[in-house]
Coordinates of C-alpha atoms in Angstrom, one line a residue:
X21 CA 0.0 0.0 0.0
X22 CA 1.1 3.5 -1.0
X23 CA 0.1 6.5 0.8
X24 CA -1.1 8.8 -1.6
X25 CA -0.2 12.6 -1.5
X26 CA -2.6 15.8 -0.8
X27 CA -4.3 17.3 -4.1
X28 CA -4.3 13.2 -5.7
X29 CA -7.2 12.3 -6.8
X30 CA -9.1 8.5 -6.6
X31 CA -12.5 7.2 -7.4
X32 CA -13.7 4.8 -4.4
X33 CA -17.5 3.5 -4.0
X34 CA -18.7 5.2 -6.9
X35 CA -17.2 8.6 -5.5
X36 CA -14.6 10.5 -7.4
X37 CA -12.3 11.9 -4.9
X38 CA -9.7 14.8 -4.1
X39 CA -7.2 14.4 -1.3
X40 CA -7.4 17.6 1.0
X41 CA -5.2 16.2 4.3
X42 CA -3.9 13.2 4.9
X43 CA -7.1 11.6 6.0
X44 CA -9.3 13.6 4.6
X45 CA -11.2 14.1 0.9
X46 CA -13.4 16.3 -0.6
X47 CA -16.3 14.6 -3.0
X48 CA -15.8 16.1 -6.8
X49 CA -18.6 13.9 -8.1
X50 CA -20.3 10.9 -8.0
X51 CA -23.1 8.6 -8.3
X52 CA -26.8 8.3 -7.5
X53 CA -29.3 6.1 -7.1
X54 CA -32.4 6.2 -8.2
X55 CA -32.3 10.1 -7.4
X56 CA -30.5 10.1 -3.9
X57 CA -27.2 11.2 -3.8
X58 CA -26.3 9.3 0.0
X59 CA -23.0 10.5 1.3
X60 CA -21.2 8.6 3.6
X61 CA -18.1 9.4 6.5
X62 CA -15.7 7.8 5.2
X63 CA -14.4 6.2 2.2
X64 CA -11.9 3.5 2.7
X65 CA -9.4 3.4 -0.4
X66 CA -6.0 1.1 -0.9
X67 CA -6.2 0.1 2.6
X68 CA -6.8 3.6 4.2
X69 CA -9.7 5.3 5.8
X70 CA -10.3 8.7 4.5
X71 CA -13.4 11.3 6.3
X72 CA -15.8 13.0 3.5
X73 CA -14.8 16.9 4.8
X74 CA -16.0 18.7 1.9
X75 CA -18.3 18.6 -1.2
X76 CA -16.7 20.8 -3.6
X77 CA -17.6 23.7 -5.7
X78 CA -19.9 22.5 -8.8
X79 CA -19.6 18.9 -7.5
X80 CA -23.1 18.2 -8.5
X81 CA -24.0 21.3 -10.6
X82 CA -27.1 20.3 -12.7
X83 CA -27.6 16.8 -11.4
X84 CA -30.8 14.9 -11.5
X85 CA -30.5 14.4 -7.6
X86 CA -34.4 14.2 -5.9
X87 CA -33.0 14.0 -3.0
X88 CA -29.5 14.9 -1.4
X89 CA -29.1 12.3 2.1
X90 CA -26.1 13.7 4.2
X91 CA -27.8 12.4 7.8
X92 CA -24.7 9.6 7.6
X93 CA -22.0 12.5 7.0
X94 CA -21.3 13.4 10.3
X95 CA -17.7 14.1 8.8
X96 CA -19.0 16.9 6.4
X97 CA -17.4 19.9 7.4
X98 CA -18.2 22.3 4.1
X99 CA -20.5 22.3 1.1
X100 CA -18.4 24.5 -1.7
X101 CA -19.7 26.9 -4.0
X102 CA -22.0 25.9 -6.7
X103 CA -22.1 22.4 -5.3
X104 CA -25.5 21.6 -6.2
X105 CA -27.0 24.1 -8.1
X106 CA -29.1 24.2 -11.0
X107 CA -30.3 20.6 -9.5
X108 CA -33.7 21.1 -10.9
X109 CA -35.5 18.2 -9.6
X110 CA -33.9 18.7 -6.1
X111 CA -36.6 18.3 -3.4
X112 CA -34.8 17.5 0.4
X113 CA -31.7 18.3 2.1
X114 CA -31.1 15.9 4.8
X115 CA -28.1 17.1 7.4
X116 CA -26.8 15.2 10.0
X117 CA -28.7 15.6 13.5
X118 CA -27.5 19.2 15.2
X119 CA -25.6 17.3 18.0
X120 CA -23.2 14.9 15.8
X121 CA -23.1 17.3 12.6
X122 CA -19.5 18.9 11.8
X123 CA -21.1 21.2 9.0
X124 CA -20.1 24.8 10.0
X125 CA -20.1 26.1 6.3
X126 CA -22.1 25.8 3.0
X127 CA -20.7 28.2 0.2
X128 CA -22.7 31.0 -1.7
X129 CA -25.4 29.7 -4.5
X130 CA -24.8 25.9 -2.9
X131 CA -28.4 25.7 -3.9
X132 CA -28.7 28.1 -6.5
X133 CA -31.9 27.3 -8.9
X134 CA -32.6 24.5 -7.1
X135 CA -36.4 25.4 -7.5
X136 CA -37.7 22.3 -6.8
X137 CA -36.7 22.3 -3.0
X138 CA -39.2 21.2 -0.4
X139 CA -37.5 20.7 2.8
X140 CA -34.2 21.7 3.8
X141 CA -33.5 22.4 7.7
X142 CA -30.8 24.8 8.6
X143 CA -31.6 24.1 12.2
X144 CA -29.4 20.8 11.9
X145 CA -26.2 22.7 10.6
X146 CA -23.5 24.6 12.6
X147 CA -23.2 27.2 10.4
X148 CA -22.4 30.8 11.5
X149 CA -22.2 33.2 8.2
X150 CA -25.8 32.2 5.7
X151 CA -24.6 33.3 2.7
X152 CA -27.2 33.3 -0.3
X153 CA -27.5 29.6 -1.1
X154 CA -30.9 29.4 -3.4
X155 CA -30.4 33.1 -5.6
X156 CA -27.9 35.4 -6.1
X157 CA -29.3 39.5 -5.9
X158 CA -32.6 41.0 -6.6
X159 CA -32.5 40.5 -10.3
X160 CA -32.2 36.9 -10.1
X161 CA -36.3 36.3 -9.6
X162 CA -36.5 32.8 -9.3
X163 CA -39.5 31.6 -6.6
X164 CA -39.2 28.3 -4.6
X165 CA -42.2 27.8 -4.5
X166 CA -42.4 24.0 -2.6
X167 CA -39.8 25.8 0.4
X168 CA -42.0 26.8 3.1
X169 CA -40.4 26.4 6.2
X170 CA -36.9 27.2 7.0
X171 CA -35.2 26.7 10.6
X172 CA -31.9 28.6 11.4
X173 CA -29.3 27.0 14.0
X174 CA -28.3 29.2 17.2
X175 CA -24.6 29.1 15.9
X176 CA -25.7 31.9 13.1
X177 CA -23.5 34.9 13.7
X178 CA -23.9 36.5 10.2
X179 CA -27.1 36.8 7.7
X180 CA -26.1 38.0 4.2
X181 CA -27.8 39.4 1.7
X182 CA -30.0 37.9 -0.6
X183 CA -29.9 34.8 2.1
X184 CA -33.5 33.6 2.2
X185 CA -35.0 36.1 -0.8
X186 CA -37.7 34.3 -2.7
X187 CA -38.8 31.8 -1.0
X188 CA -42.5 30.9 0.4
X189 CA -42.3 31.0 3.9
X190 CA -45.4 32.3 6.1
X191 CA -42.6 33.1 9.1
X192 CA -39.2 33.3 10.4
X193 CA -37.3 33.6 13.2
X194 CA -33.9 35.1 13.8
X195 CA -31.4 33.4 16.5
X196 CA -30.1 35.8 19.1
X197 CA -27.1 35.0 18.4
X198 CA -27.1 36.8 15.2
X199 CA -24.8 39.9 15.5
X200 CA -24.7 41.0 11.5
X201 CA -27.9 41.4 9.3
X202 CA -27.7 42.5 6.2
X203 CA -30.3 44.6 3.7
X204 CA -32.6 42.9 1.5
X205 CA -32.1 38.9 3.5
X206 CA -35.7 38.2 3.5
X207 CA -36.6 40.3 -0.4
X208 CA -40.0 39.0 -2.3
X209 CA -40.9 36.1 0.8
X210 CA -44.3 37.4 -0.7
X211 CA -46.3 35.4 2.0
X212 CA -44.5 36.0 5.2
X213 CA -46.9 37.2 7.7
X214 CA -44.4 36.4 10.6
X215 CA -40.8 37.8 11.4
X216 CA -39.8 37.1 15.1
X217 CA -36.2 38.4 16.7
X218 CA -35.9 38.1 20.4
X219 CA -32.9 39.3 22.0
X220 CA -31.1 41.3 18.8
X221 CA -27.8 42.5 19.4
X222 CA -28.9 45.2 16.9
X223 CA -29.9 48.9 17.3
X224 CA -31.1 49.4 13.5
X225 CA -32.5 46.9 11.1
X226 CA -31.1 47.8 7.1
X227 CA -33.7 49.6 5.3
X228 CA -34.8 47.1 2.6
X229 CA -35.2 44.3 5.3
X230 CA -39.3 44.1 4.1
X231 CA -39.3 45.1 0.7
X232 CA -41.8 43.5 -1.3
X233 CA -43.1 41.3 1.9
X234 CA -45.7 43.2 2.5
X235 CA -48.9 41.7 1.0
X236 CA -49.2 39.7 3.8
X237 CA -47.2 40.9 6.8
X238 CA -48.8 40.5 10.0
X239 CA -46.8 41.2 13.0
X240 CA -42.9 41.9 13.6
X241 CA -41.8 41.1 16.8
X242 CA -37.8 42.7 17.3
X243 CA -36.8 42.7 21.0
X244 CA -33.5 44.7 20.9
X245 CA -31.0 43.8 24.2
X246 CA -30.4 47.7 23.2
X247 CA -33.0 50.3 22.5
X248 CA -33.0 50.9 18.7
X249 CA -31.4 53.9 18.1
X250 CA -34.1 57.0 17.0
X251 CA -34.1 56.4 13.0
X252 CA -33.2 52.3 13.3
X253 CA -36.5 51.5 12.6
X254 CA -39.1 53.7 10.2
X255 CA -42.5 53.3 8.9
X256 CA -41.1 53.7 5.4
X257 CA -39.0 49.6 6.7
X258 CA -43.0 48.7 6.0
X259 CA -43.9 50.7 3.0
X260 CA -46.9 48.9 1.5
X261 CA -48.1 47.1 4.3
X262 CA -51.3 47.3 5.9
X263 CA -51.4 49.5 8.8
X264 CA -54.4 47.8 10.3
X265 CA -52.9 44.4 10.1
X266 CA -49.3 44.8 10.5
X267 CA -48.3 45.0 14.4
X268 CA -45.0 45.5 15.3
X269 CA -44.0 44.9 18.3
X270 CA -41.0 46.4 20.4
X271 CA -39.4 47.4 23.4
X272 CA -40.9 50.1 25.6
X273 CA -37.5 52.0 25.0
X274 CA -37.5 51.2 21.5
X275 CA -40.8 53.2 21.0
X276 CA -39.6 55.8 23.2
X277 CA -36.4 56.2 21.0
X278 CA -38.5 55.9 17.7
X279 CA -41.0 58.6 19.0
X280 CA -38.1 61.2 19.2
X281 CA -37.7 60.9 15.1
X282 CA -41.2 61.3 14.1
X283 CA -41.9 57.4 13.9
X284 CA -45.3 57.1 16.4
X285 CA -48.6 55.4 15.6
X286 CA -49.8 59.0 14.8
X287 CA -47.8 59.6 12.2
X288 CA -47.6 56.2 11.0
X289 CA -49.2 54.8 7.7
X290 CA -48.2 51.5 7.2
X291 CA -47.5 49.7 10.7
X292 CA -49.0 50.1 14.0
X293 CA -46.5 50.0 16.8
X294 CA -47.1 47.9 19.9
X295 CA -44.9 47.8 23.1
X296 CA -43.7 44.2 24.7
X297 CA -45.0 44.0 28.1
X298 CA -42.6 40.8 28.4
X299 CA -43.1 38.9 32.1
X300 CA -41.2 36.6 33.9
X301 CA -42.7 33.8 33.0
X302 CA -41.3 34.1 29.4
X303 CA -37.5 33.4 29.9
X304 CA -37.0 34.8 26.6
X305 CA -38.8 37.8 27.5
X306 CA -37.2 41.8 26.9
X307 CA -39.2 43.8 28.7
X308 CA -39.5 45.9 32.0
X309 CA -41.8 45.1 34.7
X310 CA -44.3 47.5 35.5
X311 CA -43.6 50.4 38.1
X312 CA -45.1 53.0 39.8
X313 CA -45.2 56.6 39.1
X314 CA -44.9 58.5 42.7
X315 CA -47.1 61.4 40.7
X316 CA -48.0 62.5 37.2
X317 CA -45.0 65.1 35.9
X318 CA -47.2 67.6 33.4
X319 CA -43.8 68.5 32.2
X320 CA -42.7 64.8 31.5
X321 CA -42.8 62.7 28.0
X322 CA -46.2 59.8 28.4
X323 CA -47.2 57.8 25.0
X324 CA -49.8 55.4 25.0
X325 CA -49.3 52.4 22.3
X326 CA -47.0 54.9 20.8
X327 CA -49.3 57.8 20.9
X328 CA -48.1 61.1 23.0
X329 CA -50.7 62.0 26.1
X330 CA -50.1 65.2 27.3
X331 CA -52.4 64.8 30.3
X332 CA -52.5 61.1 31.8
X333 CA -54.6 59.9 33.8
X334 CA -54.6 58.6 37.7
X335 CA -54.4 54.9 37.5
X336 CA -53.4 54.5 33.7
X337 CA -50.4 52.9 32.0
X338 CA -48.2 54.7 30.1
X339 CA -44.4 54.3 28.8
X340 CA -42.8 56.6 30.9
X341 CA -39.0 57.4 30.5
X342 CA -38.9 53.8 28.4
X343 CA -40.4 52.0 30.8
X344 CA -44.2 50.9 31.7
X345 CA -45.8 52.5 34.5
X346 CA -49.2 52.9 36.3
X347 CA -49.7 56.8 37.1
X348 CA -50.9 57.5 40.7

């Protein structure tokens, strides 16, 4: 038996192969069975176990895969560029289970044109930048249509743009651990109707995050650690939508800090703010618990539900100061 070098190449199981370490390959190509594509964690070649680490870029581009079976590939540390896309009868993406998975990276446009994808969960990845895997900027309008669910896993640190744009999901939620999210992630989602962030580490959400989601956009819910700062969050982030239906829902602060720039229920056409009254029985809760006012100040700043009151009332509750209070 003769070791072979890094950067040799072998075919093994079906598998055409590119050493990348000593034990390790990346897949170039290979076969598939009656549509699945099953990837394995190791190949054993001349003798010598090698781990599957990466897929590489274009491996599979234009493949007839159905369905793409990784749940064995606990080895899998990347997906490269390309790797699968313009699979046009693509329907599932199986990852390994969260707790034995070694994915932490799947390349830009992995996915791209993939349109017939059904099911492919995120959740069971250890990712930490989503780059855009199914279409590449705003003038690349290709809908997929079958994808309407998609689960992100807590490791995310980084959402790109373009990341999640035209797909059919009717909600999505942000991990806290998010730090960077970029404009235009979630553009022509034409029937979300839920976007859910608890615990951002963000004081302004990127201008174009809603653009053309608006036909059916029911309620945003961003609980900022931080207030948002004054202009970090605009009616014109919801221009289109339906001020009657679309509640967005924030921190007390948050409001308060809005309301300095002119963005309050009163002036507001296309959103209706709500403040998060949060509770301790919600351990993901932002909010402030409600205090007590030792007297109404006439010279002080009340809103109610976003709304200025210039003379509260004895026993009501107002956002005082960014935080709740009852007036007594």
């Amino acid at each position: 038996m003769m070791a072979q070098d890094v950067d040799e190449t072998f075919s093994e199981a079906g598998f055409a192969c590119r050493i990348i370490q000593a034990d390790s390959v990346e897949i170039t190509g290979g076969v598939e069975t009656n549509g699945t594509l099953k990837v394995p964690a190791t190949l054993v070649h001349d003798g010598q176990t090698y781990v599957i680490a990466a897929i590489a870029d274009q491996a599979y581009r234009g493949s007839e895969i159905v369905t793409l079976d990784l749940s064995a590939a606990t080895n899998l540390k990347s997906i490269g560029q390309s790797a699968f896309a313009e699979c046009k009868k693509l329907e599932s993406v199986i990852f390994p289970e969260s707790d034995v998975t070694s994915l932490t990276k799947i390349a830009p446009l992995a996915f791209h044109h993939a349109l017939a994808l059904k099911e492919i969960n995120l959740e069971d990845t250890h990712i930490e930048v989503l780059e855009p895997l199914f279409t590449e900027n705003e003038d690349d309008e290709q809908f997929i249509n079958g994808l309407k669910e998609i689960k992100l896993p807590s490791t995310l640190r980084v959402i790109r743009s373009y990341a999640l744009q035209f797909l059919m999901i009717t909600k999505i939620e942000i991990p806290s651990s998010v730090t960077t999210f970029e404009d235009r992630v979630l553009e022509g989602c034409i029937n979300l109707k839920e976007f859910t962030w608890k615990g951002a580490q963000i004081t302004s959400l990127p201008r174009y995050t809603f653009l053309g989601v608006c036909d059916f956009l029911e309620r945003v819910t961003l609980l900022t650690v931080e207030p948002l700062e004054p202009t970090g969050l605009t009616d014109n982030h919801f221009f289109w939508c339906d001020k009657e239906v679309l509640q967005v829902i924030l921190t007390p602060e948050s409001i308060e800090n809005l309301a300095t720039a002119g963005y309050t229920n009163s002036n507001s056409i296309y959103s209706t703010l709500v403040a998060y009254e949060g509770g301790s029985d919600d351990p993901s809760a932002i909010g402030k618990e409600v205090t007590r006012a030792t007297a109404i100040d006439n010279n002080a700043h009340y809103t109610l539900k976003g709304v200025r009151v210039d003379t509260p009332q004895k026993g009501g509750v107002y956002i005082h100061k960014g935080r709740k209070i009852v007036v007594k």
